[in-house]
Short mmCIF file of C-alpha atoms in Angstrom, two decimals:
data_model
loop_
_atom_site.label_atom_id
_atom_site.label_comp_id
_atom_site.label_asym_id
_atom_site.label_seq_id
_atom_site.Cartn_x
_atom_site.Cartn_y
_atom_site.Cartn_z
CA MET J 229 0.00 0.00 0.00
CA LYS J 230 1.33 3.38 -0.98
CA LEU J 231 0.24 6.73 0.42
CA PHE J 232 0.24 9.98 -1.51
CA SER J 233 0.57 13.07 0.66
CA SER J 234 2.46 16.30 1.04
CA ALA J 235 3.25 18.80 3.79
CA ARG J 236 0.81 21.25 2.21
CA VAL J 237 -2.10 18.84 2.35
CA LEU J 238 -1.12 17.58 5.79
CA SER J 239 -1.14 21.10 7.23
CA ARG J 240 -4.67 21.62 5.96
CA ARG J 241 -5.84 18.39 7.55
CA LEU J 242 -4.46 19.47 10.92
CA TYR J 243 -6.19 22.84 11.11
CA SER J 244 -9.00 21.43 13.27
CA ALA J 245 -6.50 20.09 15.80
CA LYS J 246 -5.12 23.60 16.29
CA ALA J 247 -8.55 25.14 16.77
CA ALA J 248 -8.74 24.39 20.48
CA ALA J 249 -5.39 26.07 21.18
CA ASN J 250 -5.87 29.12 18.96
CA PRO J 251 -9.45 29.56 17.70
CA GLU J 252 -8.79 32.92 15.97
CA ALA J 253 -5.83 31.61 13.98
CA ALA J 254 -7.74 28.45 13.09
CA ALA J 255 -10.67 30.49 11.79
CA LYS J 256 -8.37 32.41 9.44
CA ALA J 257 -6.69 29.21 8.22
CA ARG J 258 -9.94 27.33 7.66
CA LEU J 259 -10.51 26.51 4.00
CA LEU J 260 -13.92 26.30 2.36
CA PRO J 261 -14.93 23.07 0.55
CA GLU J 262 -14.14 23.04 -3.14
CA GLU J 263 -16.51 22.15 -5.97
CA LEU J 264 -16.96 18.51 -6.91
CA GLU J 265 -14.60 17.44 -9.70
CA ILE J 266 -15.22 14.51 -12.06
CA THR J 267 -12.73 13.22 -14.63
CA LYS J 268 -12.90 10.25 -16.96
CA LEU J 269 -9.45 8.77 -17.56
CA PRO J 270 -8.40 7.35 -20.95
CA ASN J 271 -8.90 3.80 -19.64
CA GLY J 272 -12.55 4.61 -18.83
CA LEU J 273 -12.13 4.96 -15.06
CA VAL J 274 -14.25 7.76 -13.58
CA VAL J 275 -12.54 9.73 -10.79
CA ALA J 276 -14.69 12.02 -8.62
CA THR J 277 -13.54 14.05 -5.62
CA LEU J 278 -14.99 16.53 -3.19
CA GLU J 279 -12.17 18.29 -1.35
CA ASN J 280 -13.82 19.46 1.87
CA TYR J 281 -10.58 19.54 3.92
CA SER J 282 -11.92 17.04 6.40
CA PRO J 283 -9.33 15.85 8.97
CA SER J 284 -9.89 12.33 7.63
CA SER J 285 -10.40 11.18 4.05
CA ARG J 286 -12.83 8.59 2.73
CA ILE J 287 -12.21 6.76 -0.54
CA GLY J 288 -14.48 4.29 -2.32
CA VAL J 289 -14.21 2.12 -5.42
CA PHE J 290 -17.54 1.50 -7.13
CA ILE J 291 -17.84 -1.31 -9.69
CA LYS J 292 -20.68 -1.94 -12.11
CA ALA J 293 -21.28 -5.57 -11.16
CA GLY J 294 -23.65 -6.99 -8.54
CA SER J 295 -26.40 -9.61 -8.79
CA ARG J 296 -27.79 -7.88 -11.88
CA TYR J 297 -24.93 -9.39 -13.86
CA GLU J 298 -25.21 -12.92 -12.49
CA THR J 299 -26.53 -15.79 -14.59
CA ALA J 300 -28.38 -18.97 -13.72
CA SER J 301 -25.04 -20.79 -13.53
CA ASN J 302 -23.33 -18.47 -11.01
CA LEU J 303 -26.10 -17.17 -8.77
CA GLY J 304 -24.66 -15.84 -5.51
CA VAL J 305 -21.17 -15.21 -6.88
CA ASN J 306 -21.24 -11.57 -5.76
CA HIS J 307 -21.92 -12.53 -2.16
CA VAL J 308 -19.00 -14.96 -2.17
CA LEU J 309 -16.75 -12.27 -3.61
CA ARG J 310 -17.89 -9.84 -0.93
CA LEU J 311 -17.07 -12.35 1.81
CA ALA J 312 -13.71 -12.99 0.16
CA SER J 313 -12.61 -9.37 0.35
CA ASN J 314 -10.66 -9.94 3.58
CA LEU J 315 -9.14 -13.28 2.60
CA THR J 316 -5.54 -14.00 1.67
CA THR J 317 -4.59 -13.01 -1.87
CA LYS J 318 -1.71 -14.12 -4.07
CA GLY J 319 0.42 -11.19 -2.92
CA ALA J 320 -0.55 -10.75 0.74
CA SER J 321 -2.01 -12.68 3.65
CA ALA J 322 -5.19 -11.61 5.38
CA PHE J 323 -3.07 -10.68 8.41
CA LYS J 324 -0.77 -8.49 6.32
CA ILE J 325 -3.73 -6.70 4.71
CA THR J 326 -5.29 -6.00 8.11
CA ARG J 327 -2.04 -4.81 9.68
CA GLY J 328 -1.28 -2.65 6.63
CA LEU J 329 -4.60 -0.86 7.00
CA GLU J 330 -4.18 -0.45 10.75
CA ALA J 331 -0.67 0.95 10.32
CA THR J 332 -2.01 3.82 8.23
CA GLY J 333 -4.96 4.46 10.54
CA ALA J 334 -7.38 3.27 7.86
CA GLY J 335 -10.50 1.14 7.98
CA LEU J 336 -12.14 -1.06 5.35
CA SER J 337 -15.84 -1.65 4.73
CA HIS J 338 -17.56 -3.15 1.73
CA TYR J 339 -20.90 -4.02 0.21
CA VAL J 340 -19.71 -6.21 -2.67
CA SER J 341 -15.97 -6.01 -3.14
CA VAL J 342 -12.89 -8.17 -3.69
CA PRO J 343 -9.13 -7.63 -4.02
CA LEU J 344 -8.92 -6.11 -7.47
CA THR J 345 -5.80 -7.93 -8.67
CA ASP J 346 -4.20 -11.34 -8.17
CA GLU J 347 -7.37 -13.04 -6.94
CA GLN J 348 -6.57 -16.42 -5.46
CA PHE J 349 -8.82 -18.37 -3.12
CA LYS J 350 -7.95 -21.22 -0.80
CA GLU J 351 -9.18 -24.77 -1.19
CA LYS J 352 -11.84 -24.40 1.51
CA GLU J 353 -13.47 -21.54 -0.42
CA LYS J 354 -13.52 -23.70 -3.58
CA SER J 355 -15.96 -26.04 -1.84
CA VAL J 356 -18.54 -23.25 -1.80
CA ILE J 357 -18.21 -22.18 -5.42
CA LYS J 358 -15.56 -23.00 -7.97
CA ASN J 359 -12.48 -20.78 -8.00
CA LEU J 360 -12.71 -20.60 -11.78
CA MET J 361 -16.22 -19.18 -11.58
CA LEU J 362 -15.09 -16.42 -9.22
CA GLN J 363 -12.11 -15.52 -11.37
CA GLN J 364 -14.18 -15.57 -14.55
CA PHE J 365 -16.75 -13.18 -13.08
CA VAL J 366 -14.00 -10.80 -11.96
CA GLN J 367 -12.32 -10.96 -15.36
CA ASN J 368 -15.59 -10.20 -17.16
CA HIS J 369 -16.83 -7.37 -14.97
CA PHE J 370 -13.97 -5.82 -13.01
CA THR J 371 -12.55 -3.59 -15.74
CA SER J 372 -11.36 0.00 -15.45
CA ALA J 373 -14.21 1.22 -17.66
CA ARG J 374 -16.75 -0.21 -15.19
CA MET J 375 -15.28 1.51 -12.13
CA ALA J 376 -15.59 4.83 -10.35
CA LEU J 377 -13.00 6.00 -7.82
CA VAL J 378 -14.53 8.51 -5.41
CA GLY J 379 -12.88 10.49 -2.63
CA LEU J 380 -14.01 12.88 0.09
CA GLY J 381 -11.41 15.07 1.72
CA VAL J 382 -8.78 14.32 -0.91
CA SER J 383 -7.17 16.27 -3.75
CA HIS J 384 -8.43 15.48 -7.24
CA SER J 385 -4.91 15.30 -8.66
CA VAL J 386 -3.83 12.88 -5.93
CA LEU J 387 -6.79 10.56 -6.48
CA LYS J 388 -6.25 10.62 -10.25
CA GLN J 389 -2.68 9.46 -9.59
CA VAL J 390 -4.01 6.64 -7.40
CA GLY J 391 -6.46 5.60 -10.10
CA GLU J 392 -3.86 5.62 -12.85
CA GLN J 393 -1.45 3.52 -10.80
CA PHE J 394 -3.71 1.01 -9.06
CA LEU J 395 -6.92 0.77 -11.07
CA ASN J 396 -5.53 0.46 -14.58
CA ILE J 397 -6.53 -3.19 -14.47
CA ARG J 398 -8.24 -4.44 -17.60
CA SER J 399 -9.47 -2.55 -20.64
CA GLY J 400 -12.85 -2.88 -22.31
CA ALA J 401 -16.42 -2.42 -21.20
CA GLY J 402 -16.77 -5.96 -19.86
CA SER J 403 -19.86 -8.13 -20.08
CA ALA J 404 -23.18 -6.32 -20.41
CA ALA J 405 -26.29 -7.23 -18.48
CA VAL J 406 -29.34 -8.54 -20.29
CA LYS J 407 -31.95 -5.79 -20.50
CA ALA J 408 -34.56 -6.35 -17.83
CA GLN J 409 -38.23 -6.49 -18.76
CA TYR J 410 -41.15 -6.34 -16.35
CA ARG J 411 -43.54 -9.25 -16.86
CA GLY J 412 -45.58 -9.55 -13.68
CA GLY J 413 -45.98 -12.70 -11.64
CA GLU J 414 -46.99 -14.25 -8.33
CA ILE J 415 -45.13 -15.98 -5.49
CA ARG J 416 -47.08 -17.46 -2.57
CA GLU J 417 -45.45 -19.16 0.41
CA GLN J 418 -48.08 -20.92 2.48
CA ASN J 419 -46.99 -21.61 6.06
CA GLY J 420 -48.35 -21.53 9.58
CA GLU J 421 -47.34 -17.97 10.42
CA SER J 422 -50.17 -15.89 11.84
CA LEU J 423 -48.92 -12.71 10.16
CA VAL J 424 -49.22 -12.28 6.40
CA HIS J 425 -46.55 -10.23 4.63
CA ALA J 426 -47.66 -9.19 1.15
CA ALA J 427 -46.37 -6.88 -1.57
CA VAL J 428 -48.46 -5.86 -4.58
CA VAL J 429 -46.53 -3.97 -7.25
CA ALA J 430 -46.72 -2.87 -10.88
CA GLU J 431 -44.09 -1.46 -13.20
CA GLY J 432 -42.63 1.83 -11.98
CA ALA J 433 -40.00 4.19 -13.39
CA THR J 434 -36.35 3.96 -14.40
CA ILE J 435 -33.82 5.62 -12.13
CA GLY J 436 -32.92 9.19 -12.98
CA SER J 437 -36.01 9.80 -15.12
CA PRO J 438 -38.49 12.66 -14.46
CA GLU J 439 -41.14 9.98 -13.91
CA ALA J 440 -39.03 8.57 -11.06
CA ASN J 441 -39.43 11.82 -9.13
CA ALA J 442 -43.20 11.59 -9.53
CA PHE J 443 -43.20 8.05 -8.12
CA ASN J 444 -40.93 9.17 -5.25
CA VAL J 445 -43.36 11.93 -4.31
CA LEU J 446 -46.35 9.57 -4.72
CA GLN J 447 -44.71 7.14 -2.32
CA HIS J 448 -44.57 9.83 0.34
CA VAL J 449 -48.10 11.01 -0.42
CA LEU J 450 -49.27 7.49 0.41
CA GLY J 451 -46.82 6.93 3.25
CA ALA J 452 -43.28 5.58 3.02
CA GLY J 453 -43.21 4.25 6.59
CA PRO J 454 -42.46 5.84 9.97
CA LEU J 455 -40.14 8.83 9.69
CA ILE J 456 -38.74 8.45 13.22
CA LYS J 457 -37.34 5.41 14.99
CA ARG J 458 -40.09 3.28 16.53
CA GLY J 459 -42.61 5.87 15.39
CA SER J 460 -46.08 5.22 14.04
CA ASN J 461 -47.35 5.71 10.51
CA THR J 462 -50.80 7.00 11.47
CA SER J 463 -50.54 10.22 9.44
CA SER J 464 -50.14 8.44 6.09
CA LYS J 465 -53.04 8.16 3.66
CA LEU J 466 -52.53 4.41 3.36
CA PHE J 467 -52.73 3.91 7.12
CA GLN J 468 -55.85 6.04 7.39
CA ALA J 469 -57.55 4.19 4.53
CA VAL J 470 -56.73 0.71 5.85
CA SER J 471 -57.71 1.58 9.44
CA LYS J 472 -61.28 2.10 8.20
CA ALA J 473 -61.34 -1.42 6.75
CA THR J 474 -60.17 -3.40 9.80
CA ASN J 475 -59.84 -3.06 13.56
CA GLN J 476 -57.01 -5.59 13.74
CA PRO J 477 -53.32 -4.62 14.01
CA PHE J 478 -51.58 -3.99 10.69
CA ASP J 479 -48.76 -2.11 9.02
CA VAL J 480 -48.80 -0.66 5.51
CA SER J 481 -46.48 1.48 3.42
CA ALA J 482 -45.83 2.37 -0.21
CA PHE J 483 -43.01 0.57 -2.01
CA ASN J 484 -40.84 2.19 -4.70
CA ALA J 485 -37.69 0.87 -6.39
CA ASN J 486 -36.05 2.43 -9.45
CA TYR J 487 -33.60 0.50 -11.64
CA SER J 488 -31.67 1.27 -14.82
CA ASP J 489 -34.16 -0.50 -17.10
CA SER J 490 -37.43 -0.28 -15.22
CA GLY J 491 -38.86 0.01 -11.72
CA LEU J 492 -41.40 -1.35 -9.24
CA PHE J 493 -44.09 0.57 -7.39
CA GLY J 494 -46.81 -0.65 -5.06
CA VAL J 495 -47.79 -1.36 -1.47
CA TYR J 496 -46.36 -3.56 1.26
CA THR J 497 -48.67 -4.83 4.00
CA VAL J 498 -48.34 -6.79 7.23
CA SER J 499 -51.54 -8.02 8.86
CA GLN J 500 -53.27 -10.83 10.69
CA ALA J 501 -54.15 -13.68 8.36
CA ALA J 502 -57.91 -13.15 8.74
CA ALA J 503 -57.63 -9.48 7.73
CA ALA J 504 -55.11 -9.83 4.89
CA GLY J 505 -57.68 -9.53 2.11
CA ASP J 506 -59.31 -6.42 3.59
CA VAL J 507 -55.96 -4.71 4.23
CA ILE J 508 -54.64 -5.34 0.72
CA LYS J 509 -57.93 -4.27 -0.90
CA ALA J 510 -58.09 -1.03 1.13
CA ALA J 511 -54.49 -0.15 0.24
CA ILE J 512 -55.07 -0.74 -3.47
CA ASN J 513 -58.29 1.29 -3.36
CA GLN J 514 -56.38 4.25 -1.89
CA LEU J 515 -53.92 4.14 -4.78
CA ASN J 516 -56.81 3.92 -7.25
CA ALA J 517 -58.41 6.95 -5.61
CA ILE J 518 -55.29 9.03 -6.24
CA ALA J 519 -55.28 7.78 -9.84
CA GLY J 520 -58.76 9.29 -10.05
CA GLY J 521 -57.45 12.67 -8.89
CA SER J 522 -58.12 12.40 -5.16
CA VAL J 523 -54.98 14.21 -3.94
CA THR J 524 -54.66 17.71 -2.51
CA GLU J 525 -51.91 20.30 -2.90
CA ALA J 526 -51.38 20.09 0.87
CA ASP J 527 -50.73 16.34 0.56
CA ILE J 528 -48.24 16.96 -2.25
CA ALA J 529 -46.42 19.75 -0.39
CA ARG J 530 -46.08 17.56 2.71
CA ALA J 531 -44.78 14.64 0.63
CA LYS J 532 -42.21 16.81 -1.14
CA ASN J 533 -40.90 18.16 2.15
CA GLN J 534 -40.61 14.66 3.58
CA LEU J 535 -38.82 13.39 0.47
CA LYS J 536 -36.35 16.30 0.42
CA SER J 537 -35.67 15.95 4.14
CA GLN J 538 -35.05 12.23 3.78
CA TYR J 539 -32.70 12.78 0.84
CA LEU J 540 -30.73 15.61 2.45
CA LEU J 541 -30.39 13.76 5.76
CA SER J 542 -28.89 10.79 3.90
CA LEU J 543 -26.08 13.07 2.70
CA GLU J 544 -25.19 14.48 6.11
CA ASN J 545 -22.69 11.72 6.90
CA SER J 546 -19.64 11.03 4.77
CA SER J 547 -20.66 7.44 4.03
CA GLY J 548 -24.02 8.47 2.57
CA LEU J 549 -22.47 11.28 0.54
CA LEU J 550 -19.74 9.00 -0.81
CA ASN J 551 -22.28 6.38 -1.89
CA GLU J 552 -24.47 8.98 -3.61
CA ILE J 553 -21.57 10.51 -5.55
CA GLY J 554 -20.21 7.09 -6.45
CA SER J 555 -23.55 5.73 -7.64
CA GLN J 556 -24.20 8.73 -9.87
CA ALA J 557 -20.64 8.89 -11.20
CA LEU J 558 -20.70 5.19 -12.07
CA ALA J 559 -24.13 5.27 -13.72
CA ALA J 560 -23.93 8.55 -15.64
CA GLY J 561 -20.46 10.04 -15.19
CA THR J 562 -22.05 13.15 -13.66
CA TYR J 563 -23.41 14.32 -10.32
CA THR J 564 -26.64 16.13 -9.48
CA SER J 565 -26.12 18.47 -6.54
CA PRO J 566 -28.53 18.39 -3.58
CA ALA J 567 -29.82 21.84 -4.59
CA ASP J 568 -30.63 20.64 -8.12
CA ALA J 569 -32.16 17.42 -6.81
CA SER J 570 -34.42 19.40 -4.47
CA GLN J 571 -35.45 21.64 -7.34
CA GLN J 572 -36.38 18.60 -9.44
CA ILE J 573 -38.57 17.32 -6.59
CA ASP J 574 -40.29 20.70 -6.30
CA SER J 575 -41.03 20.69 -10.04
CA VAL J 576 -43.26 17.59 -9.76
CA THR J 577 -46.89 18.57 -10.39
CA SER J 578 -50.17 17.07 -9.20
CA ALA J 579 -50.75 15.84 -12.77
CA ASP J 580 -47.43 13.97 -12.64
CA ILE J 581 -48.48 12.22 -9.43
CA VAL J 582 -51.91 11.30 -10.78
CA ASN J 583 -50.30 9.89 -13.94
CA ALA J 584 -47.90 7.80 -11.82
CA ALA J 585 -50.85 6.41 -9.85
CA LYS J 586 -52.69 5.69 -13.11
CA LYS J 587 -49.69 3.70 -14.35
CA PHE J 588 -49.97 1.50 -11.28
CA ALA J 589 -53.76 1.21 -11.49
CA SER J 590 -53.75 0.11 -15.13
CA GLY J 591 -50.52 -1.90 -15.03
CA LYS J 592 -49.99 -5.62 -14.78
CA LYS J 593 -49.67 -6.55 -11.11
CA SER J 594 -47.22 -8.79 -9.27
CA LEU J 595 -47.88 -10.34 -5.86
CA ALA J 596 -45.50 -11.82 -3.31
CA ALA J 597 -47.02 -13.14 -0.08
CA THR J 598 -45.97 -15.34 2.82
CA GLY J 599 -47.88 -16.62 5.86
CA ASN J 600 -51.27 -18.22 6.32
CA LEU J 601 -52.68 -17.20 2.94
CA GLU J 602 -56.20 -18.55 3.33
CA ASN J 603 -57.67 -15.02 3.09
CA THR J 604 -55.01 -13.50 0.85
CA PRO J 605 -56.28 -12.75 -2.67
CA PHE J 606 -54.54 -14.04 -5.78
CA VAL J 607 -52.97 -11.52 -8.15
CA SER J 608 -55.74 -12.20 -10.69
CA ASP J 609 -58.30 -10.99 -8.13
CA ILE J 610 -56.59 -7.66 -7.44
#
């Protein structure tokens, strides 16, 4: 592991440590955060940095892989790779990797990640999934053109140097994913559980599209779940509608997921088995009512404020901000600032929300349910 630093950068990082001893001098020396910089290197690697002069830096490598790129023959390969990220590689033992990180005061976390070069797994890992399968997946998908290197509290020129030296791995765009197509369907798991968990969805919107913002606002109009820890959801329109249909305990919220090719939108319910049909029907009826125009400007304003608050709060910690920058840089090579994102949310109209609800109401439905399903309707009955 090699570190890139200089006395100039180091002095900036230490300004906060001097603040307690000399607040006035520290205030004069304090530097304002710079603008986000994004560069695409000749090998296709996207490098994005936000120099905010934080006392500690955070760096992430984002790779366009994941379960989306798995096939029927290698399902689960990404999870094995993620678990293998701290194992011994061809060039270093697990102990050496851990001590090397500790020696620099660094920490390592991962969602789906592996050592990017010289992958080599021990015999005991081969019993879970073939070594060749792991290496083949890495070879096909872990290319420089499918990666984004993102840094917070680091100079753009320094991170570009890191990318050029360490992430110039393999050229080419790698294997492409098969374009996803929404088809509908039904999965029912009948068991003895007294609670029924059910999700009813239809096709939603692709990520980054104007329609996606309408579905995001619609989700909060209906109720996206409690907004505080261990809080209730009694103020949501879904909760109010379902509470009129049953006096038994239940939970209900709107579901929204946006992907690169399509999306899913609908409702998720938890109820007693005897009340499952009434709860699901009441939730769907509330969505159909909005499709018919039953939504007020006050409802929309509240939903927009909740959505913006949720989004901005997710960016308050460095981990959330790093993930947001990395996801956007990897997908589009650009970054939408929080101010612009908030403006896009504000531009959603009542007609946009009604049209989103109409898309659900008229769309082909999918149902997934588990529990005692005696009173749970089939997707053809919804």
